[in-house]
XYZ file of C-alpha atoms in Angstrom:
167
model
C 54.313 -1.390 53.930
C 50.581 -1.498 54.632
C 49.919 -4.034 51.865
C 52.738 -6.283 53.050
C 51.601 -6.369 56.678
C 47.809 -6.349 56.210
C 47.876 -10.150 56.059
C 49.359 -10.094 59.584
C 46.570 -7.902 60.955
C 47.953 -4.387 60.447
C 45.122 -1.949 59.743
C 46.009 0.786 57.228
C 44.273 3.306 59.521
C 46.816 2.475 62.251
C 49.578 4.121 60.210
C 49.794 7.657 61.531
C 52.365 9.962 59.897
C 53.234 12.770 62.326
C 55.615 15.741 62.411
C 58.063 15.913 65.224
C 61.396 17.498 65.942
C 63.688 17.706 68.955
C 63.212 21.477 69.175
C 59.569 20.871 70.106
C 60.057 18.054 72.593
C 59.575 15.615 69.708
C 55.893 16.075 68.670
C 54.350 19.084 66.907
C 51.620 17.907 64.510
C 49.412 14.814 64.581
C 46.521 13.701 62.362
C 43.191 12.499 63.747
C 43.388 8.946 65.097
C 42.345 6.187 62.712
C 42.485 8.446 59.657
C 45.391 6.571 58.144
C 47.838 8.144 55.698
C 46.530 11.048 53.631
C 48.500 11.708 50.442
C 48.316 15.009 48.562
C 49.081 14.727 44.849
C 50.291 17.999 43.375
C 51.244 19.134 39.898
C 55.001 18.650 39.626
C 55.751 21.475 37.167
C 53.682 24.044 39.072
C 55.228 23.087 42.398
C 58.816 23.004 41.153
C 58.505 26.297 39.244
C 56.317 28.343 41.603
C 56.231 26.598 45.001
C 52.435 26.361 44.752
C 51.028 22.925 45.693
C 48.257 22.675 43.099
C 46.202 19.551 43.847
C 45.480 17.206 40.958
C 43.043 14.316 40.641
C 44.157 10.694 40.768
C 43.521 10.354 37.044
C 46.138 13.028 36.306
C 48.652 11.762 38.837
C 51.175 10.073 36.515
C 53.724 12.876 36.963
C 52.479 14.103 40.326
C 54.540 14.837 43.389
C 53.137 13.105 46.441
C 53.337 14.566 49.930
C 52.090 12.957 53.133
C 49.876 14.881 55.558
C 51.399 15.105 59.026
C 48.292 16.427 60.758
C 47.466 19.572 62.692
C 49.474 21.328 65.430
C 48.993 19.892 68.903
C 46.981 22.005 71.389
C 48.696 25.233 72.458
C 51.052 25.221 69.451
C 50.959 27.133 66.188
C 52.559 26.521 62.812
C 53.032 29.043 60.045
C 54.725 28.904 56.657
C 56.813 31.918 55.624
C 58.710 33.061 52.538
C 62.376 34.105 52.513
C 61.396 37.560 53.799
C 59.589 36.101 56.815
C 56.106 36.928 55.476
C 53.402 34.330 55.943
C 52.382 32.667 52.665
C 48.860 31.589 51.649
C 47.564 28.039 51.925
C 49.145 25.589 49.462
C 52.309 27.693 49.048
C 55.640 26.232 50.071
C 57.896 28.062 52.488
C 59.859 27.657 55.699
C 57.957 26.056 58.557
C 58.033 28.069 61.771
C 56.274 27.237 65.010
C 55.745 28.327 68.577
C 54.200 26.857 71.683
C 54.913 25.767 75.245
C 56.989 22.743 74.160
C 59.335 24.754 71.921
C 62.958 24.925 72.942
C 64.319 28.115 74.459
C 67.533 27.668 72.527
C 70.740 25.708 72.268
C 72.688 24.905 75.404
C 75.535 27.408 75.880
C 75.267 28.570 72.278
C 73.656 32.025 72.156
C 74.766 32.691 68.558
C 72.954 29.631 67.163
C 69.981 30.373 69.406
C 69.660 33.860 67.856
C 69.623 32.304 64.354
C 66.955 29.831 65.392
C 64.272 32.417 66.192
C 62.280 34.953 64.184
C 60.713 36.901 67.036
C 58.570 34.393 68.942
C 58.673 31.912 66.040
C 61.208 29.093 65.865
C 62.544 28.208 62.394
C 62.397 24.426 61.943
C 64.729 24.309 58.944
C 61.996 22.437 57.061
C 60.097 23.391 53.920
C 56.362 22.712 53.972
C 52.918 23.896 52.983
C 49.552 23.785 54.719
C 46.330 22.576 53.097
C 43.015 22.312 54.966
C 44.890 22.573 58.264
C 47.234 19.666 57.527
C 51.003 20.202 57.372
C 52.823 18.692 54.371
C 56.618 18.532 54.639
C 58.408 18.996 51.331
C 62.094 19.038 52.296
C 64.869 20.447 54.428
C 66.508 23.803 53.813
C 69.934 22.168 53.947
C 68.923 19.399 51.496
C 67.704 21.649 48.695
C 69.710 21.934 45.466
C 69.176 25.186 43.580
C 70.246 25.090 39.934
C 69.560 27.949 37.512
C 66.960 29.306 39.917
C 65.090 25.989 40.016
C 64.615 24.043 43.245
C 65.631 20.397 42.966
C 64.509 18.211 45.844
C 66.517 15.151 46.921
C 63.566 12.786 46.470
C 63.174 13.963 42.845
C 66.798 13.138 42.179
C 66.484 9.793 43.989
C 63.319 8.975 42.046
C 64.988 9.774 38.707
C 68.026 7.665 39.526
C 65.773 4.855 40.779
C 63.959 4.768 37.437
C 67.159 4.040 35.489
C 67.144 0.377 34.383
């Protein structure tokens, strides 16, 4: 996209991937202005088998997974990544993204049952998988979009990429 529109005056630094969702009045995490896209390249096998986002250098990136940084939480908001038991995971470990802050929804309109499922104490479950590295949030998928086969997580973009590589 950037390469195609540079000739028309688009600056690569103007592209600003962010993380937003309706349950947080649209915006939750933003990168610094004029940083441009920041791509994290992680070892595919390690990530798929352990959920750990092990960074690799560009030279070793032929089979890397690439995730885009969505920035840091906006002021007054917090993001944490938790495992299936609700325990916070260390940096560069994938889990469920939860957040809280003054812009977070109080629940679903006239639907107390779904509202109860949405919260873990004060934390709202986004339904997204992610990891945090150096303060940046990296989205890796949606809980509802994940295929689990023989205990292995298969992400939709992996499947799409494989199919796209078929001549």
